[in-house]
Coordinates of C-alpha atoms and ligand atoms in Angstrom, one line a residue:
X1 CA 190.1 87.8 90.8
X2 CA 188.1 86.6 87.7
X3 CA 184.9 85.6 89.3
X4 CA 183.5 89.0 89.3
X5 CA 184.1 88.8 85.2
X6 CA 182.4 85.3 85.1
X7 CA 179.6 86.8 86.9
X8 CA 178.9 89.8 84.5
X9 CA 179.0 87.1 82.2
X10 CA 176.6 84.5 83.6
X11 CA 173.9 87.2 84.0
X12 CA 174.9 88.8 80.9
X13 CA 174.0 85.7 79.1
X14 CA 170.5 85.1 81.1
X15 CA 169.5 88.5 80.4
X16 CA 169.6 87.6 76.7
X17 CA 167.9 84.5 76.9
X18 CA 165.0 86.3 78.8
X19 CA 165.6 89.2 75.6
X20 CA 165.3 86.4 72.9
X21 CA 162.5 84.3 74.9
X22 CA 160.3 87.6 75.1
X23 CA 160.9 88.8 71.7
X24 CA 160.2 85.8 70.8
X25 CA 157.0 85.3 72.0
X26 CA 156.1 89.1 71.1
X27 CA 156.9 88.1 67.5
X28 CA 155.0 84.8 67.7
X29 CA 151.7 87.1 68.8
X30 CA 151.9 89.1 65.7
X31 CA 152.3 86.2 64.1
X32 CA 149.2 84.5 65.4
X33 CA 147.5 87.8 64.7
X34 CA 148.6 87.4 61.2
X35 CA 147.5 84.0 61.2
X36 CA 143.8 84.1 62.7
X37 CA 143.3 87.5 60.9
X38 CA 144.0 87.1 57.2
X39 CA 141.0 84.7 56.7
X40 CA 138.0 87.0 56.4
X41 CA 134.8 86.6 54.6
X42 CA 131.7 87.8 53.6
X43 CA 129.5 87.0 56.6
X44 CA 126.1 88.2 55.7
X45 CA 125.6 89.2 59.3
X46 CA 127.8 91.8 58.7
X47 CA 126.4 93.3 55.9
X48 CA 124.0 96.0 56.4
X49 CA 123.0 97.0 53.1
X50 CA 122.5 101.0 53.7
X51 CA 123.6 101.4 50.2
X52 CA 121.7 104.5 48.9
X53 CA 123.1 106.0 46.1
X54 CA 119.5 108.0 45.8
X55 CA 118.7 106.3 42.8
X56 CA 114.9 106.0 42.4
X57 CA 113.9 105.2 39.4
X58 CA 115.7 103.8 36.6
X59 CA 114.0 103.4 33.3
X60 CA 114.8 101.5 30.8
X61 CA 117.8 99.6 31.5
X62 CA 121.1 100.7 29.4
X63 CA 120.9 99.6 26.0
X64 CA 125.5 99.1 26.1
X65 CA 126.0 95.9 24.1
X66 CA 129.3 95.2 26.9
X67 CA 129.4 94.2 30.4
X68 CA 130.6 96.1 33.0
X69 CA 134.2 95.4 34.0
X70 CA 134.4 94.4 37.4
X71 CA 137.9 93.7 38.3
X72 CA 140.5 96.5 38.6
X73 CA 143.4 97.9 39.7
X74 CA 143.7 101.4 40.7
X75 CA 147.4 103.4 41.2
X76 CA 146.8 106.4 43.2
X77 CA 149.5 108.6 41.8
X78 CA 150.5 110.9 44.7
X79 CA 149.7 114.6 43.9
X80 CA 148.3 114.0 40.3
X81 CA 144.5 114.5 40.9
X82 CA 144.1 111.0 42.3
X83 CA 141.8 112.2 45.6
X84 CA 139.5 113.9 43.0
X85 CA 139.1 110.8 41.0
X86 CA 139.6 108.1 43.9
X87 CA 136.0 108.4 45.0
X88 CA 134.5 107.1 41.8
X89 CA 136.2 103.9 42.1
X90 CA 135.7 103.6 45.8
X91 CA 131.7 104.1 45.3
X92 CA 131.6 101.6 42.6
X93 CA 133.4 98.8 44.9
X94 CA 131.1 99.4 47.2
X95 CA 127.9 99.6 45.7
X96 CA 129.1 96.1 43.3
X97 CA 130.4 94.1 46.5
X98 CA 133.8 94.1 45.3
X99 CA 136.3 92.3 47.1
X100 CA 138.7 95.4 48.1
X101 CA 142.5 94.7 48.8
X102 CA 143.0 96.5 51.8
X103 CA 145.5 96.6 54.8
X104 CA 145.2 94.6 57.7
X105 CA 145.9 97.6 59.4
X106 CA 142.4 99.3 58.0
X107 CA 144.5 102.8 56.9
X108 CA 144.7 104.4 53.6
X109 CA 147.5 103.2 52.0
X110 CA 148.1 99.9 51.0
X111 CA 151.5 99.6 50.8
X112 CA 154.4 102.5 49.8
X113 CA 156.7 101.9 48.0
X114 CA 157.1 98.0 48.4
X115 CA 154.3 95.5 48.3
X116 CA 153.0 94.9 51.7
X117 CA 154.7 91.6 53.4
X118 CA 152.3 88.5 53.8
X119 CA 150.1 89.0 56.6
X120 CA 149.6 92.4 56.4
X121 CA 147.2 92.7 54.1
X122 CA 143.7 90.9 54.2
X123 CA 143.0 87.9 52.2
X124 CA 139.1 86.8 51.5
X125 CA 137.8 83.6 51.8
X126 CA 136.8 83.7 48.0
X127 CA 140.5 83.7 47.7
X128 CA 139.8 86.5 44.8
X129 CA 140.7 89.8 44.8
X130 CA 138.7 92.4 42.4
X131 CA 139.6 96.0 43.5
X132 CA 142.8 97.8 44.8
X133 CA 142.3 102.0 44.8
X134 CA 144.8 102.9 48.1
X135 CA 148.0 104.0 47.5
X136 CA 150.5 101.7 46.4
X137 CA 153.0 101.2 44.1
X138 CA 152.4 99.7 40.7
X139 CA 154.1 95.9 40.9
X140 CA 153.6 94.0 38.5
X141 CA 154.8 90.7 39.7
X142 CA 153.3 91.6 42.9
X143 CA 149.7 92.5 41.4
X144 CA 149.5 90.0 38.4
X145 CA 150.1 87.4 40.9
X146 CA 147.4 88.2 43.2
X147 CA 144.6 89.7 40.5
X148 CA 142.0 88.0 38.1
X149 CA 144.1 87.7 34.5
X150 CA 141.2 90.0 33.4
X151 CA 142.1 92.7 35.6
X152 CA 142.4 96.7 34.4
X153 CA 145.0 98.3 35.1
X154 CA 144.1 102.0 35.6
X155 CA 146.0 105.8 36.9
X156 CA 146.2 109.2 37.1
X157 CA 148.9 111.2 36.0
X158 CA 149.4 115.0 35.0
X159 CA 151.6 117.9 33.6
X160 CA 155.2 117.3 35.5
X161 CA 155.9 120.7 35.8
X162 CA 153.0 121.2 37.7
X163 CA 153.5 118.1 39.5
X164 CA 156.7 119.2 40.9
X165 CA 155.2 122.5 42.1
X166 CA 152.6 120.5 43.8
X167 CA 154.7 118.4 45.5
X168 CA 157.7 120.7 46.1
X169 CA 155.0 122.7 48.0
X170 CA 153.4 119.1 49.8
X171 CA 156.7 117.3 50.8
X172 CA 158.0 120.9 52.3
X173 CA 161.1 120.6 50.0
X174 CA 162.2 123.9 50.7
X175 CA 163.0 123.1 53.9
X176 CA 165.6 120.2 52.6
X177 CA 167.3 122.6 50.5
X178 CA 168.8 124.9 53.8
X179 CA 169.3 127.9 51.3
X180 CA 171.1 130.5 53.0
X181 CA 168.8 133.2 54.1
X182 CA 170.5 135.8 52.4
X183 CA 169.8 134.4 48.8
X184 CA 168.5 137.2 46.9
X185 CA 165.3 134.7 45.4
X186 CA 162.2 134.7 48.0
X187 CA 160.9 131.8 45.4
X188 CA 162.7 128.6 46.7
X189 CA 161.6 127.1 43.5
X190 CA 163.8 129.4 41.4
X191 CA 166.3 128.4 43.3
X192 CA 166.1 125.4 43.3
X193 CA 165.6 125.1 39.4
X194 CA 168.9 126.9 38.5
X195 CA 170.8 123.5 39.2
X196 CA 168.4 120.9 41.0
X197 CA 171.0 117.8 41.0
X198 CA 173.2 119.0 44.4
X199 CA 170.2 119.0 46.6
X200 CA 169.4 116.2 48.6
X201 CA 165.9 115.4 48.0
X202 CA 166.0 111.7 47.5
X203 CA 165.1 109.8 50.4
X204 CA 164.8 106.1 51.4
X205 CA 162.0 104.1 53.0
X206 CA 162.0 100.0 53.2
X207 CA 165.0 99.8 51.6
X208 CA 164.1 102.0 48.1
X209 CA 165.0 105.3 47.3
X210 CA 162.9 107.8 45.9
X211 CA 163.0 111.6 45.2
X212 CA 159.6 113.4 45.3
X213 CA 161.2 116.0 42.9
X214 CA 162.3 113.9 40.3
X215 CA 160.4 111.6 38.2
X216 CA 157.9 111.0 41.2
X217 CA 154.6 110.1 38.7
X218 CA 156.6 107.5 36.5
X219 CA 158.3 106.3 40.5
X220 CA 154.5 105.3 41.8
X221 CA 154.1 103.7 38.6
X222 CA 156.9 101.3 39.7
X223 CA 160.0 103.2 38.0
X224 CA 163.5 102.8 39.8
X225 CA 165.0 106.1 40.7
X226 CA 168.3 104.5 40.0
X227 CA 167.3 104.9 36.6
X228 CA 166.5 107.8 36.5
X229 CA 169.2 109.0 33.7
X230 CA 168.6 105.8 31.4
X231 CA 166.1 107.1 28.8
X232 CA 166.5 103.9 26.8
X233 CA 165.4 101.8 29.9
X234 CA 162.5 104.5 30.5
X235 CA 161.6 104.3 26.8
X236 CA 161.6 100.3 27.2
X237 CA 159.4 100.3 30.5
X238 CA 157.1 103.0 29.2
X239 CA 156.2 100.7 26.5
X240 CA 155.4 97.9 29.1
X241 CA 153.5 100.3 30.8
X242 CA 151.4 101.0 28.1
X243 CA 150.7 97.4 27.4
X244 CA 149.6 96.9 31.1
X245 CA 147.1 100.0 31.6
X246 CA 143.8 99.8 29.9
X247 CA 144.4 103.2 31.0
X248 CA 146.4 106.3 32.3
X249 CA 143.7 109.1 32.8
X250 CA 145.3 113.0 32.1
X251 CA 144.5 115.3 34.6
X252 CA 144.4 118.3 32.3
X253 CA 141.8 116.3 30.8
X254 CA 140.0 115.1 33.6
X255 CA 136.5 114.8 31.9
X256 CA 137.8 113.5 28.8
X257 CA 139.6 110.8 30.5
X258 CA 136.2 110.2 32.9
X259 CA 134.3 109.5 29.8
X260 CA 136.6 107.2 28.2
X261 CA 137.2 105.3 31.9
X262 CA 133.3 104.4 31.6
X263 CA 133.4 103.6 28.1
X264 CA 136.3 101.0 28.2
X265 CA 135.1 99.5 31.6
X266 CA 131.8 99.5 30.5
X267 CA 130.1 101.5 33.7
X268 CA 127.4 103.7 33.8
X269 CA 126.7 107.4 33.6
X270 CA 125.7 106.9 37.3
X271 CA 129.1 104.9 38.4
X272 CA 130.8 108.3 37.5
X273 CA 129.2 111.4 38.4
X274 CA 131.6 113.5 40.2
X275 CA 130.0 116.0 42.9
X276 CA 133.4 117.8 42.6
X277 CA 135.4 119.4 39.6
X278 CA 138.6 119.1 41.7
X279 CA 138.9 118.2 45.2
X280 CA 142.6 119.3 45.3
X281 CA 142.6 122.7 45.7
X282 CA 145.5 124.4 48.0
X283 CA 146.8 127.5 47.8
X284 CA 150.7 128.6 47.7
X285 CA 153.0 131.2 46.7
X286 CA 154.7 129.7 43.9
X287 CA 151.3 127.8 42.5
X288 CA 151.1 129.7 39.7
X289 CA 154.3 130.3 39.0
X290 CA 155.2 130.4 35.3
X291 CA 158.5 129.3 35.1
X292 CA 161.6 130.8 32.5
X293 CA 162.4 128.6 29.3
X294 CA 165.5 128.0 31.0
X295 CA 163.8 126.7 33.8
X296 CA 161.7 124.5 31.7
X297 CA 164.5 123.2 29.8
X298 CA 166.3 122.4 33.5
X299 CA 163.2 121.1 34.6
X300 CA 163.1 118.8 31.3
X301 CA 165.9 117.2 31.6
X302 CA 166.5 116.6 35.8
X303 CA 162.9 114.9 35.6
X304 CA 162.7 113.3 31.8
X305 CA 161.3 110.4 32.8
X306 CA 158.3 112.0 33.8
X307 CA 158.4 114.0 30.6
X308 CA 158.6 111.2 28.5
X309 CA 155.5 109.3 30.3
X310 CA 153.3 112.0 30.3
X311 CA 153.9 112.8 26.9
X312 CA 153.1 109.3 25.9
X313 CA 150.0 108.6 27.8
X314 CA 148.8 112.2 26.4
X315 CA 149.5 111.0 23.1
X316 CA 147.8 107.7 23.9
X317 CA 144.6 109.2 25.5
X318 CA 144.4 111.2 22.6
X319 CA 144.6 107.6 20.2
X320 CA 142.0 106.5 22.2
X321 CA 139.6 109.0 22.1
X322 CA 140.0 109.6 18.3
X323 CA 138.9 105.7 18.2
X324 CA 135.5 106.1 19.8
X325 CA 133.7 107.9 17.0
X326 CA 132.7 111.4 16.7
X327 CA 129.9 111.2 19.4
X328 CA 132.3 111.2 22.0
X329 CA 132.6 114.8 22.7
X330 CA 128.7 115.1 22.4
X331 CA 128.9 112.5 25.3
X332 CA 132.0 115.0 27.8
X333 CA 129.8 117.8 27.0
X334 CA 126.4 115.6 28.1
X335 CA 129.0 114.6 31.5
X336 CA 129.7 118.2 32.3
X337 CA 126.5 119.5 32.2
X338 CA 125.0 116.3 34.0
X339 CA 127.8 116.8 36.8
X340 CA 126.8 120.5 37.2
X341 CA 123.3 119.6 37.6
X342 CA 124.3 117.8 40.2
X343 CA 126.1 120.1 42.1
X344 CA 123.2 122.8 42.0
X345 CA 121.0 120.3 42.8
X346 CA 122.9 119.0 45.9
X347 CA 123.6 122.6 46.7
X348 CA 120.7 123.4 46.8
X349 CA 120.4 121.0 50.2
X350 CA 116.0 120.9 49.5
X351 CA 115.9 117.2 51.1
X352 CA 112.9 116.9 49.3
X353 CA 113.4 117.4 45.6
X354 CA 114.0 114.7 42.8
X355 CA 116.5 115.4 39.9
X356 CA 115.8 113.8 36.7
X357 CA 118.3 113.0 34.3
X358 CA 116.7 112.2 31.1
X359 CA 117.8 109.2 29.2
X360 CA 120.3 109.6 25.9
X361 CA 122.6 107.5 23.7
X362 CA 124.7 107.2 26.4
X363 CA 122.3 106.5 29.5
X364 CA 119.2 105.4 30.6
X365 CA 116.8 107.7 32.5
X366 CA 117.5 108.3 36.4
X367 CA 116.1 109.8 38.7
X368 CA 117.6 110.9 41.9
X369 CA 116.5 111.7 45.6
X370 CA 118.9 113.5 48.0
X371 CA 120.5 110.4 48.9
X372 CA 122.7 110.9 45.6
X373 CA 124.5 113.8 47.2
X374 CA 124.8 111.8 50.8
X375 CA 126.5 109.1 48.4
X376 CA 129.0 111.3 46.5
X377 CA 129.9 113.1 49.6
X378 CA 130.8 109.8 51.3
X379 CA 134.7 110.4 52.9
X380 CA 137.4 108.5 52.0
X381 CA 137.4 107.0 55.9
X382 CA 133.6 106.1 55.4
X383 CA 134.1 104.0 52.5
X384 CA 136.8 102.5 53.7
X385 CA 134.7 101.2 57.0
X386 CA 131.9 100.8 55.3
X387 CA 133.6 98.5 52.9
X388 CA 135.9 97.0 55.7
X389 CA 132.4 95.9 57.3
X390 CA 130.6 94.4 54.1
X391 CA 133.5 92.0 53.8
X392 CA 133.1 91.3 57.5
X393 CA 137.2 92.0 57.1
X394 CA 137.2 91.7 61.5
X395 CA 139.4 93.3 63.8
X396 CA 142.1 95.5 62.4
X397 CA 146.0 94.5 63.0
X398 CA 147.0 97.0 65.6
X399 CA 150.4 97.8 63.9
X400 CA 152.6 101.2 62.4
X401 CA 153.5 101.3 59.5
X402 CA 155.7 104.1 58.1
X403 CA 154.2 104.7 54.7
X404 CA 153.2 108.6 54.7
X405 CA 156.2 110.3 53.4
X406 CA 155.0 114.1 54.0
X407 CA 154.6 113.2 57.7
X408 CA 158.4 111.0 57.5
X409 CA 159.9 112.9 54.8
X410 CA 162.6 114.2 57.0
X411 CA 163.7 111.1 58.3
X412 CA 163.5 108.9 55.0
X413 CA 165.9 112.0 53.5
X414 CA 168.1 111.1 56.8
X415 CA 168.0 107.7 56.1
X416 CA 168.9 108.0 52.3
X417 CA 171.8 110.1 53.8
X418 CA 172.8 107.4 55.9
X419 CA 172.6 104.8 53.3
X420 CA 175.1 106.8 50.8
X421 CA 177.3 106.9 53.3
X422 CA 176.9 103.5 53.9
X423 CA 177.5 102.6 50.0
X424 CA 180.7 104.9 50.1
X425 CA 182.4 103.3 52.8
X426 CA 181.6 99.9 51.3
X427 CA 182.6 101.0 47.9
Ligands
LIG1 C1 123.3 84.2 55.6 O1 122.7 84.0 56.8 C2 121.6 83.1 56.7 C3 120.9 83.1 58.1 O2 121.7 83.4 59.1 C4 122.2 81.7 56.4 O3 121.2 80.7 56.3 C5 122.9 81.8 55.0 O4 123.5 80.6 54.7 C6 123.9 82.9 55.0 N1 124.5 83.1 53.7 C7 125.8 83.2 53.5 C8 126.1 83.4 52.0 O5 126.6 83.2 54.3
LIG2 C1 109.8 104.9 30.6 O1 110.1 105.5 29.4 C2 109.1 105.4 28.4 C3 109.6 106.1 27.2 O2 111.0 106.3 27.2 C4 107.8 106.0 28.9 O3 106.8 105.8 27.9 C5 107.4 105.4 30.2 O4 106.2 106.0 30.7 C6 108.5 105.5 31.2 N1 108.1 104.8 32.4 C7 108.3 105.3 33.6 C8 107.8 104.4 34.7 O5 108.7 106.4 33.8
LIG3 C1 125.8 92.8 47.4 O1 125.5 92.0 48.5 C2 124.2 92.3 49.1 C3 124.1 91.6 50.4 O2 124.5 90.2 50.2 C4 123.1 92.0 48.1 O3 121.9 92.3 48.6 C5 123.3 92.7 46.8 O4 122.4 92.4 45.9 C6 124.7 92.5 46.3 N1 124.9 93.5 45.2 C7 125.4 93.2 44.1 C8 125.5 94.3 43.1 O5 125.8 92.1 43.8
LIG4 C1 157.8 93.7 43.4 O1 157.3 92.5 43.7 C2 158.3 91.5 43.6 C3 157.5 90.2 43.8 O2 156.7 90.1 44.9 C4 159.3 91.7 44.7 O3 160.3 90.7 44.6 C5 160.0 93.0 44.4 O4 160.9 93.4 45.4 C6 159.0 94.2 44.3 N1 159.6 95.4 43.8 C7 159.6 96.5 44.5 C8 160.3 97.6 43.9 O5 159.0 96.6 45.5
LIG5 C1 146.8 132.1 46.5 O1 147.9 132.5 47.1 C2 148.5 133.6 46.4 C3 149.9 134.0 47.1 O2 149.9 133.6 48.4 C4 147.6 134.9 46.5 O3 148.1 136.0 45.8 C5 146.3 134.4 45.8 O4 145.3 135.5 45.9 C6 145.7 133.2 46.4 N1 144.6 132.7 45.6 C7 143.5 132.3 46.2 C8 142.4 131.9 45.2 O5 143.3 132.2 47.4
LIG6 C1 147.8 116.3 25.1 O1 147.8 116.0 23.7 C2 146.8 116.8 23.0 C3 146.7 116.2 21.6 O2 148.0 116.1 21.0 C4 147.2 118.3 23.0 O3 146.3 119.0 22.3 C5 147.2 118.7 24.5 O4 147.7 120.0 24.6 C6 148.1 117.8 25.3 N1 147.9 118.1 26.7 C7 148.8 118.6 27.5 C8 148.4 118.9 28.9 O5 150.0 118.7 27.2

């Protein structure tokens, strides 16, 4: 009578052991992966040095009394001007031989929103790190663990109320909201700013919940949303923040925070000509929406955090540029007008020509060929091969990682739901 039972059983139990045996070895093979991967280095057959930036002539070498800072750290807020601004830092690691941080996976982002695990990023033989620009979350355990002591810290951050808009429209956050239909407002952001708290816009991915509504800018630089209502706690680790950046840039002040990037680190005019004012440029209803006072004052308090950064690194940009002297604006306005030189001249497409820059207090003379324009036009994807290659980096780790929340943002809201639920039954 029981033998059938024992049966199931026996093969039950084999069945497993085959399970566990072939996981096994399916995890040992990533493993080895990890292992014979991580150790890349800068094989000089590798390195093809195609690196025309178009420069043809430089006379006179600068006359800065500093030396270029070579070692930084670069947090790509999400929707805060940081693919505008990216580029500049990307070109500069390339063109310098910079040892990159990058995923062994060879994609854009790093890590989001937890430091990647050992393994899955690439270590260099020189065992020393001097550049990180894709998207990750500011650490500072993490980073001040695995960069030079001499490292600067640098991001991007911008106006929250536009932030929100921008990212309200990105991460499709309407869609979370399930409004009825017949609600009266065709703006989804009205709605949604006459009593934000009930929605369910916080989401969860590795284990960390985060709301792309709320306090998302002061999140990516490595703020806990559990926090979020603490403005002691924010007021504490806004100060730490401000000892750890050499500097957080202002979008609204894009060309005042470019000049002051290359004046504290020391680069060139060259290292950061943009080709283009703003590379972020979609269109949506509610872009330009102007929002009530009321709105505002909603807005305010649901996503202070943000409020209170931005008004601090404003305040500190502001303290930093009063310290360089009065012939810093003489140098943003010399930056404009050398940036829109450059874009007439590369839009101009005559293959041919040569654009001079003439040398001033704040740079030697250059001149360009075409190549300049190849060279600021360089993708994202480019760079990131054409670096991958110089560090002879190898074969990339074949392996998914779920980091991009606009293309998961409906199951990391899922999951978040999941997890309350979790916490409520536990509680
Ligand atoms: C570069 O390659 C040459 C010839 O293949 C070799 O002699 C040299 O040691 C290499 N240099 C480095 C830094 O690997
Ligand atoms: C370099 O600049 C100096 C003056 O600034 C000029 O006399 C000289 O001819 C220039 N040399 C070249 C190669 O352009
Ligand atoms: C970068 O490496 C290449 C190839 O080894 C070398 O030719 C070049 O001078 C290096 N550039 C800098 C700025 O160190
Ligand atoms: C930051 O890094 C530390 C040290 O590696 C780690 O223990 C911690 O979980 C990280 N924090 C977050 C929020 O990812
Ligand atoms: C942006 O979109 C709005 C509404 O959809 C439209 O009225 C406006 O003309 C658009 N602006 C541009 C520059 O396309
Ligand atoms: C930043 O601060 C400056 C100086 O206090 C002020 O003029 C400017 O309006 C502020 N910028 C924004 C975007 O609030």
């Amino acid at each position: 009578m029981y033998r059938k039972p024992v049966l199931v059983f026996v093969v039950g139990c084999i069945s497993l052991m085959v399970t566990a045996v072939m996981f096994d070895r399916e995890l040992r093979k990533h493993d080895m992966a990890y292992r014979r991967f991580p150790m890349a280095g800068n094989s000089n057959s590798t390195i093809k040095a195609a690196k025309n930036t178009g420069l043809r002539l430089l006379n006179s070498s600068s006359s800065s009394n500093c030396s270029p800072r070579k070692n930084f750290v670069w947090i790509k807020v999400h929707k805060s001007g940081s693919s505008t601004t990216t580029p500049l830092f990307q070109k500069y690691a390339y063109i310098h031989n910079l040892t990159v941080m990058m995923p062994a996976h060879g994609g854009p982002i790093l890590s989001w929103p937890i430091p990647p695990r050992e393994g899955l990023y690439v270590k260099p033989r020189t065992g020393v790190y001097n550049a990180l620009y894709q998207h990750s979350r500011y650490n500072k355990t993490w980073m001040e663990a695995r960069f030079p002591p001499d490292t600067a810290y640098l991001a991007i951050i911008r106006e929250p109320f536009s932030h929100f808009k921008s990212c309200f429209n990105y991460y499709h956050v309407s869609r979370v909201m399930k409004t009825k239909k017949t609600s009266h407002s065709t703006n989804p952001l009205q709605t949604f700013l006459k009593n934000p708290w009930p929605y369910k816009t916080e989401a969860l991915s590795y284990g960390v919940r985060f709301d792309k509504t709320r306090n998302a800018q002061a999140f990516d630089l490595g703020y806990p949303l559990e926090k979020s209502g603490d403005l002691d706690w924010a007021r504490r680790y806004i100060d730490q923040l401000e000892q750890d950046f050499l500097l957080v840039m202002i979008l609204e002040h894009l060309e005042e925070s470019i000049v002051l990037l290359r004046r504290l680190m020391c680069w060139e005019l060259q290292d950061v000509i943009l080709r283009s004012g703003t590379s972020n440029s979609r269109n949506y209803s509610f872009k330009h929406y102007q929002p009530s006072r009321t709105e505002t004052e909603t807005y305010r308090q649901y996503s202070a955090v943000d409020f209170m950064m931005f008004h601090r690194f404003n305040q500190s940009l502001w303290r930093k540029i009063r310290a360089q002297g009065d012939d810093f604006f003489g140098e943003v306005r010399h930056y404009r007008a050398v940036c829109a030189q450059v874009r007439e001249f590369c839009r101009r497409r005559e293959k041919s020509a040569l654009l001079t820059i003439p040398s001033t207090r704040w740079n030697p003379r250059y001149t360009f060929d075409f190549n300049l324009c190849k060279s600021l036009g360089t993708s994202a994807t480019a760079y990131r091969n054409k670096i991958w290659n110089q560090l002879g980096y190898g074969d990339k780790i074949n392996i998914e990682m779920i980091y991009n929340v606009r293309q998961n943002h409906g199951s990391m809201l899922k999951q978040a739901r999941q997890n309350s639920k979790e916490r409520s039954i536990n509680d």
